[in-house]
Short mmCIF file of C-alpha atoms and ligand atoms in Angstrom, two decimals:
data_model
loop_
_atom_site.label_atom_id
_atom_site.label_comp_id
_atom_site.label_asym_id
_atom_site.label_seq_id
_atom_site.Cartn_x
_atom_site.Cartn_y
_atom_site.Cartn_z
CA MET A 220 25.06 -30.85 35.74
CA THR A 221 24.37 -27.29 34.57
CA THR A 222 24.30 -26.65 30.85
CA THR A 223 25.33 -23.25 29.60
CA ILE A 224 23.39 -21.70 26.80
CA PRO A 225 25.11 -19.64 24.10
CA THR A 226 25.07 -15.84 24.34
CA LEU A 227 24.59 -14.04 21.04
CA PRO A 228 25.97 -10.50 21.03
CA MET A 229 24.54 -7.39 19.40
CA HIS A 230 26.44 -5.76 16.51
CA ILE A 231 27.29 -2.11 16.96
CA GLY A 232 29.84 -0.32 14.80
CA GLY A 233 31.33 -3.60 13.60
CA GLU A 234 31.95 -4.80 17.17
CA ASP A 235 30.19 -7.46 19.22
CA SER A 236 28.37 -5.99 22.22
CA VAL A 237 26.72 -7.70 25.18
CA GLY A 238 25.10 -4.41 26.13
CA SER A 239 25.92 -1.77 28.69
CA ALA A 240 23.61 -3.09 31.41
CA GLY A 241 24.64 -6.75 31.33
CA ARG A 242 21.01 -7.91 31.18
CA PHE A 243 19.84 -10.69 28.88
CA ILE A 244 16.67 -12.11 27.35
CA GLU A 245 16.28 -15.86 26.97
CA ALA A 246 15.28 -17.29 23.60
CA GLU A 247 12.88 -20.18 23.98
CA ASN A 248 11.99 -22.88 21.45
CA PRO A 249 8.17 -22.61 21.07
CA ALA A 250 7.93 -26.28 20.07
CA THR A 251 9.69 -27.66 23.16
CA GLY A 252 9.77 -24.92 25.79
CA GLU A 253 13.56 -25.30 25.93
CA VAL A 254 15.79 -22.23 26.41
CA ILE A 255 18.18 -22.26 23.47
CA ALA A 256 20.23 -19.06 23.80
CA GLN A 257 20.31 -15.64 25.38
CA PHE A 258 20.93 -12.21 23.94
CA PRO A 259 21.30 -8.69 25.37
CA ALA A 260 18.36 -6.65 26.64
CA GLY A 261 19.70 -3.48 25.02
CA ASN A 262 18.83 -0.10 26.51
CA ALA A 263 19.00 3.60 25.60
CA ASP A 264 22.81 3.65 26.00
CA ASP A 265 23.18 0.79 23.53
CA VAL A 266 20.85 2.56 21.12
CA ASP A 267 22.91 5.74 21.48
CA ALA A 268 26.06 3.78 20.68
CA ALA A 269 24.45 2.14 17.64
CA VAL A 270 23.10 5.43 16.28
CA ALA A 271 26.49 7.10 16.80
CA ALA A 272 28.22 4.26 14.92
CA ALA A 273 25.68 4.49 12.10
CA ARG A 274 26.09 8.28 11.96
CA ASP A 275 29.88 7.89 11.70
CA ALA A 276 29.53 5.34 8.92
CA PHE A 277 27.03 7.41 6.94
CA PRO A 278 29.37 9.75 5.01
CA GLY A 279 31.43 6.86 3.67
CA TRP A 280 28.47 4.64 2.77
CA SER A 281 26.41 7.39 1.16
CA ARG A 282 29.28 8.64 -1.01
CA ILE A 283 30.60 5.43 -2.50
CA ASP A 284 29.83 4.71 -6.12
CA PRO A 285 26.21 3.45 -6.26
CA MET A 286 27.22 0.44 -8.33
CA GLN A 287 29.73 -0.51 -5.66
CA ARG A 288 26.90 -0.33 -3.08
CA ALA A 289 24.86 -2.59 -5.35
CA ARG A 290 27.75 -5.07 -5.60
CA ILE A 291 28.06 -5.19 -1.80
CA LEU A 292 24.32 -5.81 -1.34
CA ASN A 293 24.51 -8.61 -3.92
CA GLN A 294 27.45 -10.10 -2.01
CA LEU A 295 25.37 -10.02 1.18
CA ALA A 296 22.58 -11.83 -0.71
CA ASP A 297 25.12 -14.49 -1.80
CA ILE A 298 26.21 -14.98 1.81
CA ILE A 299 22.59 -15.40 2.90
CA VAL A 300 21.94 -18.03 0.24
CA GLU A 301 25.12 -19.91 1.27
CA ASN A 302 23.90 -19.90 4.88
CA ALA A 303 20.17 -20.28 4.19
CA ASP A 304 19.86 -23.64 5.91
CA GLU A 305 21.50 -22.48 9.12
CA LEU A 306 19.44 -19.27 9.15
CA ALA A 307 16.24 -21.19 8.53
CA HIS A 308 16.97 -23.60 11.39
CA LEU A 309 17.63 -20.68 13.72
CA ASP A 310 14.16 -19.32 12.90
CA VAL A 311 12.60 -22.75 13.30
CA THR A 312 13.92 -23.13 16.84
CA ASP A 313 13.32 -19.51 17.80
CA ASN A 314 9.97 -18.85 16.11
CA GLY A 315 8.27 -22.26 15.78
CA SER A 316 7.26 -22.06 12.10
CA PRO A 317 7.97 -25.06 9.83
CA ILE A 318 11.35 -25.42 8.16
CA ARG A 319 9.99 -25.30 4.60
CA GLU A 320 8.62 -21.82 5.20
CA MET A 321 11.64 -20.54 7.09
CA ARG A 322 13.98 -21.73 4.33
CA ASN A 323 11.86 -19.85 1.82
CA ASP A 324 11.99 -16.77 4.07
CA ALA A 325 15.80 -16.81 3.88
CA PHE A 326 15.66 -16.87 0.07
CA VAL A 327 13.09 -14.05 0.02
CA GLY A 328 15.44 -11.95 2.18
CA ALA A 329 18.27 -12.51 -0.30
CA ALA A 330 15.98 -11.78 -3.26
CA GLN A 331 14.88 -8.45 -1.79
CA LEU A 332 18.52 -7.40 -1.35
CA ARG A 333 19.15 -8.22 -5.01
CA TYR A 334 15.97 -6.43 -6.10
CA TYR A 335 16.93 -3.15 -4.39
CA ALA A 336 20.57 -3.48 -5.47
CA GLY A 337 19.25 -3.64 -9.04
CA LEU A 338 17.11 -0.52 -8.56
CA ILE A 339 19.88 1.74 -7.31
CA LEU A 340 20.28 3.60 -10.60
CA GLN A 341 16.54 4.27 -10.72
CA LEU A 342 16.84 6.70 -7.79
CA ARG A 343 16.56 9.64 -10.14
CA GLY A 344 15.66 13.27 -9.74
CA HIS A 345 13.95 15.53 -12.30
CA THR A 346 14.69 18.63 -14.28
CA VAL A 347 11.96 21.28 -14.45
CA PRO A 348 11.53 23.78 -17.33
CA THR A 349 12.55 27.20 -16.03
CA GLY A 350 13.48 29.21 -19.13
CA GLN A 351 16.73 30.19 -20.74
CA GLY A 352 19.75 30.75 -18.51
CA ARG A 353 18.26 28.80 -15.63
CA LEU A 354 18.35 25.17 -14.61
CA ASN A 355 16.16 23.56 -11.98
CA TYR A 356 16.75 19.99 -10.93
CA SER A 357 16.02 17.72 -7.99
CA LEU A 358 18.23 15.27 -6.17
CA ARG A 359 17.28 12.28 -4.06
CA GLN A 360 19.46 12.13 -0.98
CA PRO A 361 19.49 9.59 1.88
CA TRP A 362 18.16 10.60 5.29
CA GLY A 363 21.19 9.45 7.28
CA VAL A 364 20.54 6.92 10.04
CA VAL A 365 17.40 4.84 9.50
CA ALA A 366 15.75 2.79 12.26
CA ARG A 367 13.82 -0.36 11.44
CA ILE A 368 11.72 -2.12 14.08
CA ILE A 369 10.40 -5.53 13.04
CA PRO A 370 7.97 -8.15 14.45
CA PHE A 371 8.31 -11.83 15.29
CA ASN A 372 6.50 -13.59 12.48
CA HIS A 373 9.15 -13.61 9.72
CA PRO A 374 12.29 -13.01 11.77
CA PHE A 375 15.00 -13.48 9.19
CA MET A 376 13.02 -12.46 6.12
CA PHE A 377 12.24 -9.08 7.66
CA ALA A 378 15.74 -8.59 9.07
CA ALA A 379 17.30 -9.09 5.64
CA SER A 380 14.68 -7.67 3.30
CA LYS A 381 13.91 -4.56 5.35
CA ILE A 382 17.50 -3.31 5.37
CA ALA A 383 17.70 -3.63 1.58
CA ALA A 384 15.97 -0.41 0.51
CA PRO A 385 17.49 1.92 3.13
CA LEU A 386 21.01 0.60 2.48
CA ALA A 387 20.58 0.76 -1.29
CA ALA A 388 19.53 4.40 -0.99
CA GLY A 389 22.75 5.19 0.89
CA ASN A 390 21.48 5.28 4.50
CA THR A 391 23.00 3.43 7.39
CA VAL A 392 20.69 1.30 9.54
CA VAL A 393 19.95 0.30 13.12
CA ILE A 394 17.52 -2.60 13.31
CA LYS A 395 15.68 -3.91 16.34
CA PRO A 396 14.19 -7.39 15.98
CA SER A 397 11.37 -8.71 18.17
CA GLU A 398 12.40 -9.75 21.67
CA PHE A 399 10.72 -13.11 20.88
CA THR A 400 12.78 -13.84 17.76
CA SER A 401 16.14 -12.08 17.69
CA LEU A 402 18.56 -14.90 16.89
CA SER A 403 18.57 -14.85 13.09
CA ALA A 404 18.88 -11.04 12.94
CA LEU A 405 21.90 -11.31 15.24
CA ARG A 406 23.40 -13.95 12.97
CA LEU A 407 22.75 -11.69 9.98
CA GLY A 408 24.65 -8.92 11.77
CA GLU A 409 27.57 -11.32 12.18
CA LEU A 410 27.51 -12.48 8.56
CA ALA A 411 27.17 -8.93 7.21
CA LYS A 412 30.54 -8.00 8.73
CA GLU A 413 32.14 -9.92 5.86
CA VAL A 414 30.99 -7.30 3.35
CA LEU A 415 29.48 -4.20 4.95
CA PRO A 416 31.77 -1.49 6.38
CA ASP A 417 31.65 -1.10 10.17
CA GLY A 418 28.62 0.79 11.43
CA VAL A 419 26.63 0.58 8.19
CA PHE A 420 24.33 -2.10 9.65
CA ASN A 421 23.80 -2.35 13.42
CA VAL A 422 21.63 -4.80 15.34
CA VAL A 423 20.30 -3.81 18.76
CA THR A 424 18.15 -6.32 20.63
CA GLY A 425 15.83 -5.69 23.54
CA TYR A 426 12.31 -4.97 24.64
CA GLY A 427 10.00 -2.68 22.73
CA HIS A 428 9.41 -0.31 25.63
CA GLU A 429 13.16 0.04 26.19
CA ALA A 430 15.42 -0.40 23.13
CA GLY A 431 12.50 0.14 20.76
CA ASP A 432 11.37 3.30 22.51
CA ALA A 433 14.93 4.67 22.59
CA LEU A 434 15.16 4.25 18.82
CA VAL A 435 11.80 5.91 18.22
CA ALA A 436 12.75 8.84 20.44
CA HIS A 437 16.29 9.28 19.16
CA PRO A 438 16.75 12.80 17.74
CA ASP A 439 19.36 11.68 15.19
CA ILE A 440 16.98 9.26 13.52
CA ARG A 441 15.02 11.12 10.86
CA ARG A 442 13.51 8.08 9.15
CA LEU A 443 11.77 5.30 11.04
CA ALA A 444 9.96 2.30 9.61
CA PHE A 445 7.92 0.04 11.84
CA ILE A 446 6.29 -3.33 11.22
CA GLY A 447 4.03 -4.61 13.98
CA SER A 448 0.63 -4.24 15.60
CA ALA A 449 -1.67 -1.29 15.02
CA ALA A 450 -1.64 -0.40 18.73
CA THR A 451 2.16 -0.19 18.82
CA GLY A 452 2.23 1.65 15.50
CA ARG A 453 -0.06 4.36 16.77
CA ALA A 454 1.96 4.69 19.99
CA ILE A 455 5.14 5.00 17.92
CA LEU A 456 3.67 7.67 15.70
CA ARG A 457 2.78 9.72 18.79
CA ARG A 458 6.10 9.12 20.54
CA ALA A 459 8.23 9.89 17.47
CA ALA A 460 6.64 13.31 17.17
CA GLU A 461 7.43 14.22 20.78
CA VAL A 462 11.12 14.47 20.12
CA SER A 463 11.75 15.56 16.56
CA VAL A 464 10.21 15.59 13.12
CA LYS A 465 10.64 12.16 11.58
CA HIS A 466 9.38 10.49 8.44
CA VAL A 467 7.56 7.45 9.84
CA THR A 468 6.06 4.58 7.86
CA LEU A 469 3.97 1.82 9.38
CA GLU A 470 3.13 -1.71 8.24
CA LEU A 471 0.45 -2.84 10.68
CA GLY A 472 -2.19 -5.48 11.26
CA GLY A 473 -5.04 -6.83 9.17
CA LYS A 474 -8.39 -8.60 9.34
CA ASN A 475 -8.55 -9.40 5.69
CA PRO A 476 -11.59 -10.56 3.69
CA LEU A 477 -11.68 -13.42 1.21
CA VAL A 478 -14.92 -13.34 -0.80
CA VAL A 479 -16.08 -16.45 -2.69
CA TYR A 480 -18.72 -16.37 -5.44
CA PRO A 481 -20.55 -19.48 -6.64
CA ASP A 482 -19.14 -19.16 -10.17
CA SER A 483 -15.55 -19.59 -9.01
CA ASP A 484 -13.57 -22.81 -9.25
CA ILE A 485 -14.55 -24.14 -5.83
CA ASP A 486 -11.59 -26.50 -5.43
CA ILE A 487 -9.18 -23.65 -6.10
CA ALA A 488 -11.11 -21.38 -3.74
CA LEU A 489 -10.96 -24.03 -1.01
CA ASP A 490 -7.19 -24.32 -1.41
CA ALA A 491 -6.95 -20.54 -1.32
CA ALA A 492 -9.03 -20.25 1.85
CA THR A 493 -6.55 -22.64 3.48
CA ARG A 494 -3.42 -21.06 2.01
CA GLY A 495 -4.63 -17.51 2.57
CA MET A 496 -4.82 -18.09 6.30
CA ASN A 497 -1.10 -18.82 6.38
CA PHE A 498 -1.54 -21.78 8.72
CA THR A 499 2.06 -22.56 7.74
CA TRP A 500 3.00 -19.68 10.07
CA GLN A 501 0.22 -20.67 12.49
CA GLY A 502 -1.85 -17.84 11.01
CA GLN A 503 0.73 -15.35 12.28
CA SER A 504 0.78 -13.25 9.15
CA CYS A 505 -0.53 -9.73 8.61
CA GLY A 506 -1.89 -10.57 5.16
CA SER A 507 -3.88 -13.64 6.31
CA THR A 508 -7.39 -13.74 4.89
CA SER A 509 -8.93 -14.39 8.30
CA ARG A 510 -12.51 -13.47 7.33
CA LEU A 511 -14.04 -15.88 4.85
CA ILE A 512 -17.13 -14.36 3.21
CA VAL A 513 -18.97 -16.94 1.07
CA HIS A 514 -22.08 -16.52 -1.08
CA LYS A 515 -25.14 -17.99 0.67
CA ASP A 516 -25.85 -20.48 -2.16
CA ILE A 517 -22.58 -22.38 -1.61
CA TYR A 518 -21.82 -21.39 1.98
CA ALA A 519 -22.87 -24.56 3.87
CA GLU A 520 -21.03 -26.98 1.59
CA PHE A 521 -17.96 -24.73 1.31
CA VAL A 522 -17.61 -24.49 5.08
CA ASP A 523 -18.01 -28.26 5.55
CA ARG A 524 -15.41 -29.06 2.92
CA LEU A 525 -12.99 -26.45 4.29
CA GLY A 526 -13.33 -27.88 7.82
CA ALA A 527 -12.31 -31.30 6.46
CA LYS A 528 -9.30 -29.77 4.69
CA LEU A 529 -8.12 -28.05 7.87
CA ASP A 530 -8.48 -31.31 9.79
CA ASP A 531 -6.02 -32.83 7.30
CA LEU A 532 -3.23 -30.31 8.02
CA THR A 533 -0.37 -31.86 9.98
CA SER A 534 0.67 -30.22 13.24
CA GLY A 535 4.12 -31.29 14.24
CA SER A 536 7.71 -30.51 14.94
CA PRO A 537 8.65 -27.38 12.97
CA ALA A 538 11.96 -29.04 12.16
CA SER A 539 10.20 -31.76 10.13
CA GLU A 540 9.83 -31.30 6.37
CA ASP A 541 6.35 -32.90 6.61
CA THR A 542 4.91 -30.40 9.07
CA ASP A 543 2.21 -28.08 7.77
CA THR A 544 1.68 -26.01 10.90
CA GLY A 545 4.07 -25.49 13.80
CA ALA A 546 4.13 -23.82 17.22
CA ILE A 547 2.90 -20.41 18.37
CA VAL A 548 5.75 -18.05 19.09
CA SER A 549 5.16 -17.09 22.73
CA GLN A 550 2.97 -17.89 25.71
CA ALA A 551 1.36 -14.44 25.49
CA GLN A 552 0.44 -15.05 21.85
CA MET A 553 -0.83 -18.55 22.69
CA ASP A 554 -3.02 -17.16 25.50
CA LYS A 555 -4.38 -14.55 23.10
CA VAL A 556 -5.27 -17.19 20.48
CA LEU A 557 -6.97 -19.45 23.05
CA SER A 558 -8.88 -16.49 24.50
CA TYR A 559 -10.28 -15.72 21.02
CA ILE A 560 -11.39 -19.34 20.66
CA ASP A 561 -13.37 -18.79 23.88
CA VAL A 562 -14.70 -15.51 22.47
CA GLY A 563 -15.93 -17.37 19.36
CA ARG A 564 -17.75 -19.94 21.48
CA ASP A 565 -19.20 -17.25 23.79
CA GLU A 566 -20.42 -15.20 20.82
CA GLY A 567 -22.31 -18.24 19.52
CA ALA A 568 -20.20 -18.97 16.43
CA ARG A 569 -20.21 -22.62 15.27
CA LEU A 570 -16.89 -24.45 15.69
CA VAL A 571 -16.26 -26.49 12.52
CA ALA A 572 -12.59 -27.50 12.93
CA GLY A 573 -9.82 -27.27 15.51
CA GLY A 574 -10.44 -25.15 18.57
CA SER A 575 -8.01 -27.08 20.75
CA CYS A 576 -4.35 -27.46 21.60
CA VAL A 577 -2.48 -30.40 20.13
CA SER A 578 -1.82 -33.11 22.59
CA ALA A 579 0.47 -35.73 21.12
CA ASP A 580 3.72 -37.41 21.97
CA GLY A 581 6.62 -35.03 21.71
CA LEU A 582 4.42 -31.95 21.27
CA ASP A 583 2.94 -31.65 24.77
CA ALA A 584 5.60 -29.22 25.96
CA GLY A 585 5.09 -26.94 22.96
CA ARG A 586 2.52 -24.34 22.00
CA PHE A 587 0.50 -26.06 19.28
CA VAL A 588 -3.05 -25.02 18.38
CA ARG A 589 -5.00 -26.86 15.68
CA PRO A 590 -6.09 -24.85 12.60
CA THR A 591 -9.47 -23.56 13.70
CA LEU A 592 -12.57 -22.65 11.69
CA PHE A 593 -15.61 -20.93 13.14
CA ALA A 594 -18.73 -20.62 10.94
CA ASP A 595 -21.85 -18.44 11.14
CA VAL A 596 -19.76 -15.65 12.66
CA ASP A 597 -21.57 -12.35 13.14
CA PRO A 598 -19.63 -9.82 10.97
CA ALA A 599 -19.93 -7.26 13.78
CA SER A 600 -18.67 -9.62 16.50
CA ARG A 601 -15.22 -9.46 18.07
CA LEU A 602 -14.19 -12.68 16.30
CA ALA A 603 -14.85 -10.98 12.97
CA GLN A 604 -13.52 -7.55 13.86
CA GLU A 605 -10.31 -8.03 15.86
CA GLU A 606 -6.95 -9.25 14.61
CA ILE A 607 -6.11 -12.54 16.33
CA PHE A 608 -2.81 -13.18 14.54
CA GLY A 609 -3.23 -16.90 15.06
CA PRO A 610 -4.74 -19.98 13.34
CA VAL A 611 -8.39 -18.94 13.71
CA LEU A 612 -10.55 -18.36 10.62
CA ALA A 613 -14.02 -16.77 10.82
CA ALA A 614 -16.55 -17.70 8.10
CA MET A 615 -19.80 -15.87 7.31
CA PRO A 616 -22.31 -15.88 4.42
CA PHE A 617 -23.25 -12.96 2.17
CA GLU A 618 -26.41 -12.24 0.17
CA ASP A 619 -25.32 -10.08 -2.77
CA TYR A 620 -22.51 -7.75 -3.92
CA ASP A 621 -23.54 -4.85 -1.66
CA ASP A 622 -23.64 -7.16 1.32
CA ALA A 623 -20.20 -8.63 0.47
CA ILE A 624 -18.55 -5.23 0.14
CA ARG A 625 -20.29 -3.95 3.28
CA ILE A 626 -18.93 -6.87 5.31
CA ALA A 627 -15.49 -6.66 3.67
CA ASN A 628 -15.13 -2.97 4.58
CA MET A 629 -16.65 -2.96 8.06
CA VAL A 630 -13.36 -3.41 9.95
CA GLU A 631 -10.80 -0.87 11.13
CA TYR A 632 -8.12 -2.54 9.00
CA GLY A 633 -7.48 -2.47 5.25
CA LEU A 634 -4.37 -4.47 4.40
CA THR A 635 -5.28 -7.22 1.90
CA ALA A 636 -8.45 -8.54 0.26
CA SER A 637 -9.23 -11.37 -2.09
CA ILE A 638 -12.13 -12.33 -4.36
CA PHE A 639 -12.82 -15.58 -6.17
CA THR A 640 -15.09 -15.30 -9.21
CA ARG A 641 -14.98 -15.87 -12.96
CA ASP A 642 -16.91 -12.63 -13.55
CA LEU A 643 -14.25 -10.05 -14.47
CA ASP A 644 -16.63 -7.07 -14.18
CA LEU A 645 -17.43 -8.11 -10.65
CA ALA A 646 -13.77 -8.73 -9.79
CA HIS A 647 -12.67 -5.28 -10.96
CA ARG A 648 -15.61 -3.63 -9.23
CA PHE A 649 -14.60 -5.34 -6.00
CA ALA A 650 -10.93 -4.37 -6.47
CA HIS A 651 -12.07 -0.76 -6.83
CA ASP A 652 -14.54 -0.72 -3.93
CA VAL A 653 -12.72 -2.73 -1.30
CA GLU A 654 -10.75 -0.73 1.29
CA ALA A 655 -7.43 -2.56 1.14
CA GLY A 656 -3.92 -1.80 -0.04
CA TYR A 657 -3.32 -5.15 -1.78
CA VAL A 658 -6.05 -7.03 -3.66
CA TRP A 659 -5.96 -10.52 -5.14
CA VAL A 660 -8.37 -11.76 -7.77
CA ASN A 661 -8.51 -15.56 -7.77
CA ASP A 662 -5.35 -15.73 -5.68
CA VAL A 663 -4.14 -15.20 -2.10
CA SER A 664 -0.94 -14.66 -0.10
CA ARG A 665 1.35 -14.15 -3.09
CA HIS A 666 3.57 -11.06 -2.95
CA THR A 667 4.64 -10.38 -6.51
CA PRO A 668 8.17 -8.91 -6.44
CA GLY A 669 8.26 -5.23 -7.25
CA THR A 670 4.63 -4.55 -6.31
CA ALA A 671 3.67 -2.14 -3.54
CA PHE A 672 2.52 -3.71 -0.26
CA GLY A 673 0.88 -1.70 2.52
CA GLY A 674 -2.37 -0.84 4.18
CA PHE A 675 -5.41 1.42 4.05
CA LYS A 676 -7.05 2.69 7.26
CA ASN A 677 -5.47 1.36 10.48
CA SER A 678 -3.28 -1.09 8.58
CA GLY A 679 -0.57 1.43 7.99
CA LEU A 680 1.13 4.30 6.26
CA GLY A 681 3.39 4.02 3.22
CA ARG A 682 4.19 1.19 0.83
CA GLU A 683 6.99 -1.37 0.75
CA GLU A 684 8.51 -3.99 -1.55
CA ASP A 685 8.60 -1.72 -4.63
CA ILE A 686 10.39 1.39 -5.90
CA GLU A 687 8.20 3.57 -3.66
CA GLU A 688 9.89 1.97 -0.65
CA LEU A 689 13.33 2.76 -2.08
CA GLU A 690 12.34 6.37 -2.76
CA SER A 691 10.94 6.69 0.76
CA TYR A 692 14.48 6.25 2.05
CA THR A 693 15.51 9.44 0.31
CA GLN A 694 14.52 13.05 0.73
CA SER A 695 14.13 15.30 -2.24
CA LYS A 696 16.27 18.39 -2.68
CA ASN A 697 15.54 21.01 -5.29
CA VAL A 698 18.39 22.98 -6.85
CA HIS A 699 17.80 26.19 -8.79
CA VAL A 700 20.73 27.43 -10.91
CA ASN A 701 20.92 30.76 -12.65
CA PHE A 702 23.84 30.45 -15.04
CA GLY A 703 22.88 33.18 -17.46
CA GLY A 704 23.47 36.04 -15.07
CA GLN A 705 19.85 37.23 -15.46
CA ARG A 706 18.19 39.42 -12.90
CA ARG A 707 14.79 38.40 -11.51
CA SER A 708 12.91 40.91 -13.70
CA GLU A 709 14.30 39.53 -16.99
P1 NAD B 869 4.38 -5.66 18.21
O1 NAD B 869 3.74 -4.39 17.80
O2 NAD B 869 4.08 -6.20 19.56
O3 NAD B 869 5.98 -5.55 18.14
C1 NAD B 869 6.65 -5.27 16.94
C2 NAD B 869 8.02 -4.70 17.27
O4 NAD B 869 7.85 -3.46 17.93
C3 NAD B 869 8.86 -5.56 18.20
O5 NAD B 869 10.22 -5.51 17.79
C4 NAD B 869 8.70 -4.88 19.55
O6 NAD B 869 9.77 -5.09 20.43
C5 NAD B 869 8.61 -3.43 19.12
N1 NAD B 869 7.92 -2.55 20.07
C6 NAD B 869 6.91 -2.86 20.91
N2 NAD B 869 6.54 -1.77 21.62
C7 NAD B 869 7.33 -0.75 21.22
C8 NAD B 869 7.44 0.62 21.57
N3 NAD B 869 6.65 1.16 22.48
N4 NAD B 869 8.36 1.37 20.95
C9 NAD B 869 9.16 0.85 19.99
N5 NAD B 869 9.11 -0.46 19.63
C10 NAD B 869 8.20 -1.24 20.23
O7 NAD B 869 4.00 -6.71 17.08
P2 NAD B 869 4.30 -8.28 17.03
O8 NAD B 869 3.41 -8.97 18.00
O9 NAD B 869 5.77 -8.54 17.09
O10 NAD B 869 3.85 -8.61 15.53
C11 NAD B 869 2.55 -8.88 15.18
C12 NAD B 869 1.89 -7.70 14.51
O11 NAD B 869 2.66 -7.25 13.40
C13 NAD B 869 0.52 -8.03 13.94
O12 NAD B 869 -0.40 -7.00 14.24
C14 NAD B 869 0.77 -8.12 12.45
O13 NAD B 869 -0.38 -7.91 11.65
C15 NAD B 869 1.81 -7.07 12.26
N6 NAD B 869 2.56 -7.28 11.01
C16 NAD B 869 2.33 -6.43 9.96
C17 NAD B 869 2.99 -6.64 8.74
C18 NAD B 869 2.74 -5.75 7.54
O14 NAD B 869 3.52 -5.81 6.59
N7 NAD B 869 1.68 -4.95 7.53
C19 NAD B 869 3.89 -7.69 8.62
C20 NAD B 869 4.10 -8.52 9.71
C21 NAD B 869 3.44 -8.32 10.91
#
């Protein structure tokens, strides 16, 4: 007996589309290896169609009363909340992360839509003193068609939250989700038809080098925002400039330090070292504090206790409410994680916890790797320098403040950083000196709504999740009015 899998269409101009080439990508459940659905491998023609639909929808969407736009975005948030369970289960089967986290992701997506809906009236220009008989003011105007390219690790959360600012600012959007996790974005496209006018929000699926590249290169897209790896981000920046001038922002990778001082509350710091690694997404999070830098006086005990904590995390079916850590999204990502575990061993780091796949009834067919801790990692080694984007934490000791900050800053990335200490002078000094866009003192992982997130160095360009993101979806126009009839010389 042959079983047919469902085909999920793209959403272009309010219509379902299976793509012009009739080619499909299979969505696979990382926890079971089962193919669960297929969706179109969109190409340049599909991107053209989506951009054309978004361009047609732009005049209407950009001109409606801003408060009406806000109401529509709030309605979309309501729809997401009503369907949160279904959306979360789609992500669980498509991405492999545990249900508790994926449910929360759905709510975060809705919350971001509400946040930007609420900010619409803050998109203000300025007036500039110019003397009697003259008026100079600025306007913030949307770019037109915005492209958003998103990664696999928070499929629905990114699909929903990353359309919020561009839509609130009056742009229309074409989004391309990861080829590994497209199902929930496609479902969002379907649900959004209930409230968004046709063409305002378009979902094109496909491979990065094909649909993604066509979006980056499209001359009618003047604003492009990318979330993904640093290598892809740099390639996109180059490629975008080949075709036209575009405003490009990039949210890229991280290899983030968590520094622990002996005066901190050690139990809280141990919890934070676990939480900060985002094992609940199998470590697949850009903000993960994947370098643990502990003062030499407490290092040995801290590492031993942390290893025991990681051993207690439950690997299991992502659909179970009791699972702490689920399955790795793709075979390529799994191979990468396992290859870095070999690198750690080869470089002489000491394996304290994990380091193996999970072999247990019901999980054998899936891609499960135990939360892994390496200690005594050389700060200059590959294990300490390269982003793994998996459940592998590298621990190393430090001598004094200068040593801690030297180690913290000696990577190409600069996304997040965290310090645990009761010494406020030290904490503020670290916050000032560390090369990172988002710093926690005695905390990790938390994204406080309305605060700017983004990276220094090779971690990116631009900031998101605050008003700066909203403003970045507008371009400024200056208007000079001479209403007094004066000549230039007066
Ligand atoms: P990736 O760079 O492989 O892919 C991201 C997206 O880009 C996908 O949709 C992919 O199809 C597309 N893409 C790939 N090549 C392209 C090309 N040449 N042109 C246009 N699009 C292309 O990243 P990934 O593996 O999906 O995600 C993991 C990475 O994302 C990690 O490095 C992680 O740190 C980063 N990330 C950063 C943030 C942040 O906010 N800074 C958040 C989440 C993930």
